[in-house]
Amino acid sequence: MSGVADWLDGARVCVVGGSGGVGKTTSSAALAAGMAARGLKVAVVTIDPAQRLATALGLDELGNEPQRIEAERFAAAGLPLGDGELWAMTLDPKRTFDELIARLSPDDDTRERILANRVYRELSDAIAGSQEFTAVAKLHELAQEGRWDLLVLDTPPSRNALDFLDAPDRLRAFFEGRALQALLRGGGAGLRLIGRGSGLALGLLKRVTGAELLSDLSDFFRLLGGLLGGFRTRAAEVEALLRAPGTTFLLVTSPEREPIDEALYFQRRLRSAGMALGGAVVNRVHVDELAGEDARLAGLPALLERETGLSAAPARQVAAAFADEHALACRDAANVAHLRERLGTGVPLACVALLDEDVHDVDGLVRLGARLFA
Amino acid sequence: MPAHLADKRLVFVTGKGGVGKSTVAIALGIAAARRGLRTVVAELSGQARAAETFGIAAPAAEEVRLTECLHATSIGVDEALEEYLHERAGRVGDLLAASRAFHAFTAATPGMRELMTIGKAWELSQDPRRISGRRPYDLVVVDAFATGHALGALRTPATFAQIARVGPIAHQGRTIDASLGDPAHTAVVAVALPEEMPVTETLALRRGLREAIGQEPAAVVVNACLPERFGPRQARTIADALASTGDGLAQAALRTALSEHARARAQREQAARLAEGSGTAPVELPYVFAEAIGPAELGELADRLEVLL
């Protein structure tokens, strides 16, 4: 078995999910590089305002369109890409959202008025699910272009690792904004109330929020109404891409309990949404070197002094380090066993041993990749 | 420069995902409560780790007592909204909170959830409290969103003040924003791991925070620092010992010790980079080798955080 390469056999899109801080971005990049080394044209898409992927690839910055990474960088680190190509981009959610609005707008006037609307300008970052949606929408756009054999999406960091699964729905509901539109009629000029019951509520609402915010919102939703048809089509295409046979999901987690619980929750959600989980990667696993000889731990300092000639103090320190790391290895093994059991036999699992240095450059990505593809 | 967190009212704990924000927030709360400060640890997104750690049930949005001075609450957006409306408009506010119009408004207004969350954290820090019948706290420790989201959330009061221009929301936004920018009232604690990416992100937070609320982090905490068990000379002796022995167990122990030493050394470099770039001496917390972090471990971490008070 050649690890993740088998899991990705035939895949055209790989969505990498997991909670924050588990090595999702580096795993995505290592995965993409490894597949490129197998002769594929691969693009990795990440949302990464801190430009960490760019830093890891030795670049100052990655833009909102895929950029080809020089093969020499990887060849020098011992991973020749051969005929394969590695491309990378850092998604700019705001810009991608602006582009989406521009593309869906029925005319220039509508586009300009939405982009200039204060609610949109100041708060589009905060529209629920917009980051996640733009990520998948970008993925869809790249898939349409057909220039790559495999697209790897490093999903946005969010407390709930699978917000992007709900994103099309949430954003669709937002675009429709029906409840609010029903209450607010007319544009920025003023608010006309419909219905007697809602009139009272709206009057109160105006008192609490101030009229300007309401009229800006009203204006915003009226403008968005013109984009609704196009948006619905786009959302349906994006959802279809997530469910397509060539799309697979990979989970990345660390061996700690909380991210593992989140990964399992993710699996349940994927299953209920009818989407395919291709495999799970557990990063930074402490490896147990004690091999069942727990009973000999107590005598270890004496053994070290006798066998290696170390003096008493360092021998004790070595034994203490070994005991501490052994405890972590046991904890990790128990958590991984729990994950394996709950994932079931159908889902392949790869454990990546903790590296002595953290991964922040091409060499590190190649080392990580070697373990993923082992 | 000492952070003097005990003199503040509102402390936001933030950091990259997975760095141990919640652990640091709870430990900081424990340290403050030990000082006799009436403290509340406020968690977001329905989390209630503080109460769970103490084995106490915490119904959503209620303020529960964990120890003599330590309290915990989980900020709920809906409850915060209802409280806000009630406080502003009494029975009329209740009516509004129950109306379809209002739910449509809050669901449709981007950023409303963040505004309400920050607003509730701010309300907890007021003396007297805006909610009648609630006792004020000396210190509110917020287990805040992860870095990127936290910056956006801290910016929302100012953003709403700007786009609503006039009216109660604008007024409220301005009041909260002024508190957030006031170093006598509010402080931000940045939590990092001694690793390349989290350190880089923490250094970027310094600039982002200045733009968002006009303040820099009052303190930086480096979590999960491995112990430095050996000096460089000892490490060489251990490497020599590894080369000389044929005993399997001894080899495994020496290899493991050297591997941990290498990781600890890489951590030292990152911790030094963080100290140099953050303009304040970071407080280091030791790696917890225990299986889970319970009250005993939190108590030990709290010992280390006392210097921040």
XYZ file of C-alpha atoms in Angstrom:
683
model
C 0.000 0.000 0.000
C 1.288 3.455 -0.761
C -0.705 5.347 1.840
C -2.720 8.313 0.749
C -1.891 7.812 -2.948
C -4.265 4.829 -2.897
C -6.982 6.822 -1.194
C -6.782 9.492 -3.864
C -6.728 7.085 -6.782
C -9.149 8.472 -9.361
C -10.060 11.507 -7.268
C -10.338 14.862 -9.028
C -11.118 16.899 -5.945
C -9.882 16.320 -2.407
C -11.385 18.379 0.416
C -9.230 18.366 3.546
C -11.059 19.023 6.799
C -10.236 19.096 10.490
C -10.117 21.458 13.443
C -7.573 24.259 13.755
C -3.964 23.573 14.654
C -3.788 19.950 13.522
C -1.516 20.537 10.534
C -4.236 20.780 7.902
C -2.488 23.302 5.672
C 0.870 21.523 5.731
C -0.800 18.131 5.195
C -2.727 19.515 2.203
C 0.456 20.898 0.685
C 2.438 17.694 1.329
C -0.393 15.679 -0.176
C -0.550 17.882 -3.272
C 3.232 17.726 -3.738
C 3.215 13.948 -3.324
C 0.525 13.541 -5.977
C 2.381 15.936 -8.291
C 5.436 13.703 -7.887
C 3.240 10.890 -9.218
C 2.898 12.777 -12.462
C -0.355 14.657 -11.827
C -1.101 18.330 -12.336
C -2.207 19.341 -8.872
C -3.427 22.640 -7.448
C -3.719 23.245 -3.712
C -6.148 25.934 -2.542
C -5.921 27.320 0.955
C -7.560 30.106 2.928
C -4.653 31.399 4.805
C -4.549 35.094 5.599
C -1.228 34.595 7.371
C 0.271 33.290 4.075
C 1.697 30.294 5.905
C 1.571 28.087 2.830
C 3.426 30.749 0.870
C 6.073 30.883 3.595
C 6.343 27.095 3.636
C 6.808 27.070 -0.134
C 9.501 29.699 0.149
C 7.425 32.419 -1.528
C 6.601 35.886 -0.276
C 2.994 35.681 -1.224
C 0.457 33.582 -3.070
C -2.314 35.277 -4.978
C -5.982 34.613 -5.625
C -5.171 32.546 -8.739
C -3.114 29.344 -8.744
C 0.567 29.954 -9.240
C 2.950 27.255 -10.421
C 5.568 26.294 -7.875
C 9.036 25.772 -9.322
C 9.724 22.054 -9.507
C 13.373 22.731 -8.583
C 12.353 23.635 -5.059
C 11.040 20.129 -4.562
C 13.736 18.412 -6.600
C 16.353 20.055 -4.366
C 14.540 18.635 -1.338
C 14.613 15.146 -2.843
C 11.150 15.031 -4.413
C 11.444 15.277 -8.203
C 8.066 16.173 -9.693
C 8.905 14.760 -13.133
C 5.992 15.403 -15.485
C 3.836 16.478 -12.568
C 3.014 20.070 -11.706
C 2.303 21.702 -8.366
C 0.231 24.856 -8.242
C -0.830 26.766 -5.152
C -3.076 29.672 -4.302
C -4.245 31.506 -1.217
C -7.898 32.356 -1.421
C -8.835 35.942 -0.740
C -12.434 35.463 0.461
C -13.413 39.113 0.125
C -12.115 39.383 -3.414
C -13.647 36.076 -4.430
C -16.983 37.199 -3.019
C -16.727 40.482 -4.906
C -15.995 38.542 -8.094
C -18.959 36.284 -7.453
C -21.252 39.291 -6.991
C -19.851 40.842 -10.165
C -20.420 37.665 -12.142
C -23.968 37.164 -10.881
C -25.100 40.770 -11.228
C -27.656 41.261 -14.014
C -26.145 44.644 -14.943
C -23.293 47.015 -14.093
C -25.528 49.313 -12.092
C -26.646 46.554 -9.722
C -23.053 45.381 -9.318
C -21.773 48.854 -8.495
C -24.578 49.518 -6.052
C -24.019 46.245 -4.172
C -20.270 46.700 -3.991
C -20.804 50.252 -2.743
C -23.514 49.342 -0.223
C -22.269 50.016 3.285
C -23.693 46.812 4.729
C -21.932 44.797 2.046
C -18.702 46.748 2.254
C -18.315 46.673 6.000
C -19.891 43.359 6.844
C -19.444 40.954 3.942
C -16.741 39.141 5.959
C -19.347 38.408 8.560
C -22.020 36.980 6.273
C -22.498 33.519 7.703
C -20.851 30.867 5.586
C -19.477 33.334 3.030
C -15.825 32.337 3.541
C -16.642 28.676 3.322
C -18.861 29.196 0.318
C -16.352 31.261 -1.607
C -13.767 28.542 -0.965
C -15.955 25.867 -2.531
C -17.117 28.244 -5.262
C -13.479 28.875 -6.194
C -12.890 25.131 -6.211
C -15.835 24.743 -8.568
C -14.481 27.446 -10.822
C -11.070 25.736 -11.000
C -12.716 22.369 -11.633
C -14.621 23.947 -14.547
C -11.387 25.234 -16.032
C -10.201 21.626 -16.272
C -6.503 22.520 -16.190
C -5.699 20.246 -13.255
C -5.924 16.510 -12.630
C -6.430 17.009 -8.898
C -7.564 19.936 -6.778
C -6.804 19.902 -3.044
C -8.834 22.261 -0.852
C -7.531 23.092 2.579
C -10.793 24.098 4.270
C -11.054 27.322 6.255
C -10.202 27.073 9.913
C -13.392 27.180 11.892
C -14.431 25.891 15.243
C -16.903 23.693 13.494
C -14.732 22.039 10.900
C -17.622 21.429 8.547
C -19.257 24.817 8.290
C -18.527 24.680 4.594
C -20.900 21.745 4.155
C -23.759 23.968 5.297
C -22.393 27.030 3.576
C -24.346 26.783 0.292
C -27.602 26.433 2.246
C -26.822 29.157 4.707
C -25.761 31.565 2.056
C -28.754 30.713 -0.116
C -31.045 31.451 2.813
C -29.171 34.689 3.314
C -29.442 35.750 -0.327
C -33.140 35.023 -0.247
C -33.500 37.042 2.954
C -37.213 36.469 2.472
C -38.443 37.172 5.962
C -36.744 40.496 6.064
C -37.658 41.436 2.526
C -41.271 40.742 3.333
C -41.087 43.293 6.098
C -39.070 45.936 4.390
C -40.252 47.388 1.130
C -38.887 50.232 -0.832
C -35.240 51.192 -0.998
C -32.896 53.529 0.753
C -35.421 56.333 0.441
C -37.523 55.036 3.251
C -39.290 52.118 4.795
C -42.835 51.330 3.966
C -44.502 48.881 6.235
C -46.683 46.092 5.146
C -49.213 44.383 7.332
C -50.529 45.827 10.552
C -48.960 43.323 12.999
C -45.512 43.607 11.545
C -45.841 47.379 11.424
C -45.656 47.581 15.191
C -42.674 45.246 15.362
C -40.915 47.141 12.615
C -41.513 50.440 14.359
C -39.909 49.017 17.493
C -37.095 47.538 15.469
C -36.406 50.930 13.962
C -36.296 52.415 17.428
C -33.722 49.886 18.604
C -31.512 49.739 15.535
C -31.794 53.198 14.058
C -33.430 53.792 10.704
C -30.254 54.088 8.627
C -29.056 50.589 9.320
C -32.468 49.230 8.423
C -32.708 51.141 5.192
C -29.178 50.108 4.167
C -30.078 46.513 4.884
C -33.314 46.835 2.990
C -31.498 48.324 0.038
C -28.887 45.591 0.180
C -31.408 42.774 0.125
C -33.413 44.368 -2.652
C -30.257 44.503 -4.776
C -29.310 40.940 -3.895
C -32.750 39.854 -5.057
C -31.624 40.440 -8.639
C -28.787 37.946 -8.186
C -30.866 35.246 -6.630
C -31.498 33.171 -9.724
C -27.827 33.055 -10.652
C -26.841 32.363 -7.104
C -29.217 29.427 -6.794
C -27.739 27.864 -9.918
C -24.214 28.416 -8.624
C -25.021 26.965 -5.195
C -26.575 23.885 -6.798
C -23.439 23.371 -8.930
C -21.208 23.776 -5.906
C -23.238 21.231 -3.976
C -23.131 18.839 -6.919
C -19.336 19.140 -7.001
C -19.124 18.214 -3.308
C -21.192 15.095 -4.009
C -19.554 14.138 -7.304
C -17.978 10.659 -7.543
C -14.529 12.171 -8.132
C -14.709 14.201 -4.914
C -13.266 12.746 -1.761
C -12.891 14.095 1.769
C -9.873 13.610 3.983
C -9.857 14.215 7.697
C -6.790 15.553 9.416
C -6.501 15.428 13.179
C -3.925 15.378 15.935
C -3.997 12.480 18.412
C -5.675 14.582 21.106
C -9.181 13.874 22.241
C -10.890 17.110 21.220
C -9.813 17.231 17.571
C -10.557 13.507 17.294
C -14.072 14.032 18.616
C -14.492 16.828 16.108
C -13.215 14.564 13.313
C -15.755 11.905 14.255
C -18.525 14.470 14.256
C -17.344 15.505 10.804
C -17.560 11.892 9.629
C -21.142 11.570 10.875
C -22.124 14.762 9.111
C -20.476 13.640 5.876
C -22.253 10.324 6.046
C -25.644 11.883 6.628
C -25.002 14.259 3.738
C -24.163 11.288 1.521
C -20.573 12.365 0.912
C -17.541 10.095 0.728
C -14.835 10.029 3.390
C -11.619 8.882 1.715
C -9.457 8.508 4.795
C -8.102 10.063 7.957
C -4.626 11.319 8.800
C -3.462 11.558 12.396
C -0.541 13.968 12.627
C 2.095 14.313 15.331
C 1.689 10.913 16.933
C 4.123 10.104 19.753
C 5.643 6.733 18.939
C 5.967 4.205 21.721
C 9.491 2.844 21.865
C 8.950 0.912 25.080
C 7.426 -2.073 23.270
C 5.565 -3.509 26.239
C 8.523 -3.486 28.583
C 6.796 -1.196 31.121
C 8.127 -3.245 34.007
C 11.693 -2.282 33.126
C 11.036 1.491 33.399
C 11.806 1.539 37.118
C 15.254 0.059 36.595
C 16.060 2.241 33.583
C 18.428 4.766 35.234
C 20.571 1.941 36.615
C 20.482 0.147 33.262
C 21.608 3.286 31.438
C 24.504 3.826 33.838
C 25.567 0.200 33.507
C 25.104 -0.154 29.740
C 26.259 3.236 28.516
C 28.447 4.668 31.231
C 26.237 7.756 31.616
C 26.563 9.340 35.048
C 23.639 9.247 37.464
C 22.091 12.672 36.789
C 21.763 12.481 32.988
C 20.723 8.836 33.250
C 17.849 9.909 35.493
C 16.926 12.697 33.069
C 16.950 10.339 30.084
C 14.735 7.915 31.981
C 12.368 10.752 32.964
C 12.120 11.926 29.346
C 11.451 8.372 28.219
C 8.747 7.863 30.851
C 7.024 11.152 29.968
C 7.115 10.460 26.239
C 5.931 6.916 26.879
C 2.893 8.298 28.739
C 2.116 10.523 25.747
C 2.559 7.596 23.360
C 0.083 5.561 25.428
C -2.393 8.454 25.436
C -2.023 8.868 21.667
C -2.353 5.129 21.023
C -5.576 4.984 23.038
C -7.012 7.998 21.203
C -6.019 6.615 17.790
C -7.563 3.241 18.688
C -10.764 5.056 19.626
C -10.727 6.903 16.308
C -10.049 3.713 14.346
C -12.865 1.894 16.068
C -15.373 4.674 15.534
C -14.386 5.328 11.923
C -15.004 1.669 11.099
C -13.019 -0.644 8.870
C -14.058 1.020 5.620
C -12.070 4.167 6.298
C -8.275 3.964 5.923
C -6.212 5.698 8.570
C -2.624 6.921 8.429
C -0.586 7.906 11.469
C 2.270 10.335 10.992
C 4.876 10.151 13.727
C 5.832 13.381 15.440
C 8.730 14.979 13.591
C 11.631 16.442 15.535
C 11.178 19.783 13.794
C 7.935 21.433 12.818
C 7.074 21.699 9.157
C 7.566 25.186 7.768
C 9.541 24.799 4.556
C 9.815 22.659 1.424
C 12.161 20.189 3.171
C 9.620 19.793 5.936
C 6.780 19.275 3.444
C 8.805 16.593 1.671
C 9.583 14.836 4.988
C 5.914 14.967 5.977
C 4.902 13.736 2.515
C 7.303 10.791 2.757
C 5.438 9.634 5.865
C 1.999 10.239 4.376
C 2.836 8.269 1.254
C 4.733 5.511 3.107
C 6.388 45.291 31.308
C 3.964 43.630 33.745
C 0.489 43.165 32.316
C -1.401 44.105 35.517
C -4.427 42.142 34.385
C -5.915 42.337 37.887
C -6.482 46.057 37.307
C -8.535 45.444 34.146
C -12.180 44.476 33.915
C -12.275 42.602 30.609
C -9.603 40.234 29.290
C -9.902 38.498 25.904
C -7.797 35.361 25.491
C -7.146 34.557 21.844
C -4.755 32.560 19.678
C -4.519 30.269 16.670
C -6.752 27.185 16.752
C -5.363 24.342 18.860
C -2.924 26.368 20.958
C -4.817 25.858 24.226
C -6.775 29.110 24.491
C -9.464 27.583 26.692
C -6.923 26.062 29.054
C -5.138 29.383 29.451
C -8.426 31.268 29.933
C -9.566 28.921 32.697
C -6.159 28.881 34.401
C -6.081 32.681 34.290
C -9.548 32.755 35.855
C -8.361 30.430 38.630
C -5.335 32.628 39.307
C -7.498 35.768 39.527
C -10.044 34.092 41.788
C -7.269 32.967 44.139
C -6.389 36.620 44.548
C -9.912 37.176 45.782
C -11.098 38.835 42.580
C -14.692 37.990 41.759
C -13.971 36.451 38.372
C -16.020 34.973 35.554
C -14.688 32.871 32.688
C -16.932 33.497 29.688
C -16.916 30.954 26.878
C -18.431 31.270 23.406
C -20.240 29.121 20.867
C -22.066 27.052 23.457
C -18.831 25.802 25.016
C -18.784 25.183 28.757
C -15.360 23.685 29.384
C -14.692 25.633 32.572
C -17.820 24.344 34.267
C -17.253 20.829 32.896
C -13.731 20.757 34.307
C -15.159 21.533 37.724
C -17.928 18.973 37.252
C -20.662 21.591 37.448
C -23.665 21.747 35.156
C -23.892 25.074 33.330
C -27.224 25.822 31.657
C -26.820 28.032 28.574
C -26.185 31.709 29.323
C -26.419 31.286 33.102
C -23.634 32.473 35.360
C -22.647 29.559 37.606
C -20.328 29.567 40.586
C -17.384 27.151 40.433
C -15.430 28.117 43.555
C -15.735 30.902 46.098
C -14.666 33.618 43.680
C -14.637 31.829 40.328
C -17.664 31.782 38.054
C -18.308 30.556 34.536
C -20.780 31.369 31.826
C -21.335 30.410 28.225
C -22.375 33.408 26.143
C -25.445 32.673 24.052
C -26.294 35.031 21.204
C -30.081 34.662 21.489
C -30.099 35.169 25.240
C -27.778 38.160 24.922
C -30.152 39.707 22.381
C -33.178 39.208 24.585
C -31.360 40.705 27.558
C -30.267 43.670 25.492
C -33.770 44.388 24.244
C -35.261 43.988 27.688
C -32.709 46.316 29.203
C -33.281 48.935 26.502
C -37.029 48.796 26.178
C -38.508 46.684 28.985
C -41.806 45.008 28.081
C -41.706 46.529 24.632
C -38.285 44.979 24.155
C -39.624 41.586 25.185
C -42.347 42.004 22.601
C -39.765 42.814 19.974
C -37.553 39.883 20.969
C -40.497 37.583 20.343
C -41.375 39.122 16.982
C -40.670 37.671 13.566
C -39.381 40.995 12.360
C -36.624 41.016 14.876
C -35.518 37.466 14.228
C -35.431 38.201 10.528
C -33.351 41.280 11.257
C -30.782 39.547 13.450
C -30.483 36.541 11.168
C -30.048 38.750 8.107
C -27.650 41.309 9.519
C -24.095 40.112 8.983
C -21.947 40.459 12.076
C -24.903 40.621 14.458
C -23.825 37.441 16.249
C -20.333 38.776 16.811
C -21.680 42.138 17.936
C -23.992 40.498 20.449
C -21.228 38.211 21.725
C -18.774 41.049 22.269
C -21.614 43.163 23.666
C -22.450 40.492 26.225
C -18.787 40.128 27.268
C -18.756 43.902 27.715
C -21.985 43.812 29.743
C -20.432 41.232 32.090
C -17.610 43.704 32.718
C -19.863 46.634 33.675
C -20.260 47.935 37.209
C -23.139 48.271 37.849
C -24.337 45.558 35.486
C -26.790 46.547 32.773
C -28.889 43.518 33.612
C -30.730 44.279 36.815
C -30.164 41.922 39.721
C -26.783 40.666 38.461
C -23.713 41.298 40.578
C -20.711 42.929 38.928
C -17.405 41.098 38.506
C -13.920 42.342 39.225
C -12.594 40.513 36.183
C -14.136 38.932 33.088
C -11.907 36.461 31.225
C -13.259 35.692 27.754
C -12.190 32.478 26.056
C -12.447 34.282 22.733
C -12.586 33.175 19.101
C -9.447 32.024 17.250
C -7.172 34.822 16.047
C -8.625 35.705 12.645
C -12.221 35.584 13.774
C -11.417 37.377 17.047
C -10.034 40.395 15.191
C -13.193 40.596 13.080
C -15.394 40.235 16.149
C -13.524 42.899 18.133
C -13.975 45.251 15.196
C -17.765 44.814 14.957
C -18.784 47.435 17.573
C -16.879 50.133 15.683
C -18.196 48.874 12.346
C -21.807 49.000 13.528
C -21.275 52.426 15.053
C -20.061 53.546 11.658
C -22.745 52.046 9.448
C -25.709 52.698 11.733
C -24.408 56.253 12.321
C -27.263 57.246 14.627
C -29.662 55.402 16.885
C -29.227 52.978 19.755
C -27.067 50.408 17.929
C -24.660 53.107 16.801
C -24.522 54.477 20.331
C -24.005 51.047 21.857
C -21.324 50.232 19.279
C -19.416 53.399 20.089
C -19.650 52.808 23.853
C -18.360 49.241 23.561
C -15.623 50.201 21.117
C -14.414 52.900 23.503
C -14.167 50.296 26.300
C -12.277 47.887 24.046
C -9.747 50.565 23.175
C -9.295 51.646 26.789
C -6.249 49.896 28.293
C -7.610 50.585 31.782
C -10.679 48.483 30.980
C -9.745 45.903 28.360
C -6.716 43.728 27.668
C -5.997 41.012 25.136
C -3.872 37.993 25.987
C -2.358 36.222 22.989
C -1.690 32.502 23.366
C 0.882 30.790 21.150
C 2.735 27.526 20.863
C 6.515 27.671 20.499
C 6.277 26.630 16.837
C 6.934 28.478 13.595
C 3.355 29.015 12.373
C 1.694 29.952 15.688
C 4.555 32.354 16.483
C 4.239 34.015 13.067
C 0.499 34.340 13.545
C 0.899 35.792 17.033
C 3.323 38.388 15.757
C 0.826 39.299 13.012
C -1.891 39.588 15.675
C 0.006 42.453 17.239
C -0.495 44.606 14.163
C -4.032 43.381 13.504
C -5.118 44.176 17.029
C -3.696 47.666 16.857
C -5.808 48.250 13.756
C -8.915 46.669 15.273
C -9.056 48.276 18.714
C -5.961 50.469 18.951
C -4.307 48.228 21.537
C -1.552 45.637 21.453
C -1.716 42.370 23.385
C -1.084 43.142 27.059
C 0.502 39.735 27.497
C 1.730 36.813 25.427
C 1.556 33.271 26.772
C 3.604 30.446 25.220
C 1.836 27.193 25.933
C 3.152 23.625 26.059
C 6.887 24.313 26.419
C 8.860 21.093 26.689
C 11.269 20.864 29.630
C 14.935 21.571 28.964
C 16.424 18.472 30.483
C 19.883 18.635 28.946
C 22.475 21.181 27.976
C 24.299 20.865 24.634
C 27.256 19.016 26.192
C 25.003 16.478 27.861
C 23.143 15.985 24.595
C 26.434 15.069 22.923
C 27.256 12.628 25.723
C 23.844 11.024 25.237
C 24.376 10.755 21.476
C 27.727 9.059 22.145
C 26.064 6.732 24.629
C 23.471 5.811 21.990
C 26.231 4.895 19.551
C 28.004 2.739 22.117
C 25.220 0.595 23.541
C 23.626 -2.505 22.084
C 20.844 -2.788 24.643
C 17.440 -2.315 22.988
C 15.727 -0.570 25.875
C 18.673 1.742 26.526
C 18.756 2.637 22.821
C 15.052 3.386 22.769
C 15.315 5.607 25.859
C 18.330 7.502 24.527
C 16.729 7.980 21.100
C 13.524 9.268 22.674
C 15.424 11.634 24.977
C 17.404 13.006 22.031
C 14.272 13.451 19.941
C 12.563 15.346 22.758
C 15.714 17.411 23.205
C 15.677 18.341 19.500
C 12.037 19.406 19.728
C 12.705 21.367 22.921
C 15.601 23.154 21.213
C 13.483 24.051 18.174
C 10.883 25.376 20.631
C 13.494 27.563 22.360
C 14.315 29.212 19.031
C 10.660 29.953 18.338
C 10.051 31.204 21.886
C 13.026 33.543 21.474
C 11.662 34.804 18.146
C 8.314 35.448 19.808
C 9.915 37.270 22.744
C 11.915 39.428 20.377
C 8.993 40.338 18.152
C 6.198 40.767 20.667
C 7.590 43.673 22.662
C 6.723 41.969 25.959
C 8.349 39.026 27.744
C 6.091 36.002 27.087
C 4.996 33.864 30.022
C 5.910 30.237 29.421
C 3.651 27.385 30.436
C 5.078 23.866 30.713
C 3.969 20.991 28.529
C 1.407 18.965 30.473
C 2.299 15.288 30.206
C -0.888 14.201 31.989
C -3.546 12.287 30.081
C -6.111 15.051 30.489
C -6.026 18.570 31.895
C -8.067 18.581 35.098
C -8.329 20.919 38.087
C -4.906 19.853 39.450
C -3.100 20.628 36.187
C -5.032 23.891 35.768
C -4.011 24.879 39.279
C -0.346 24.430 38.371
C -0.742 26.459 35.193
C -2.523 29.144 37.238
C 0.598 29.384 39.463
C 2.605 30.356 36.387
C 0.053 32.912 35.213
C -0.052 34.817 38.498
C 2.706 37.137 37.282
C 0.264 38.516 34.725
C -2.093 39.764 37.416
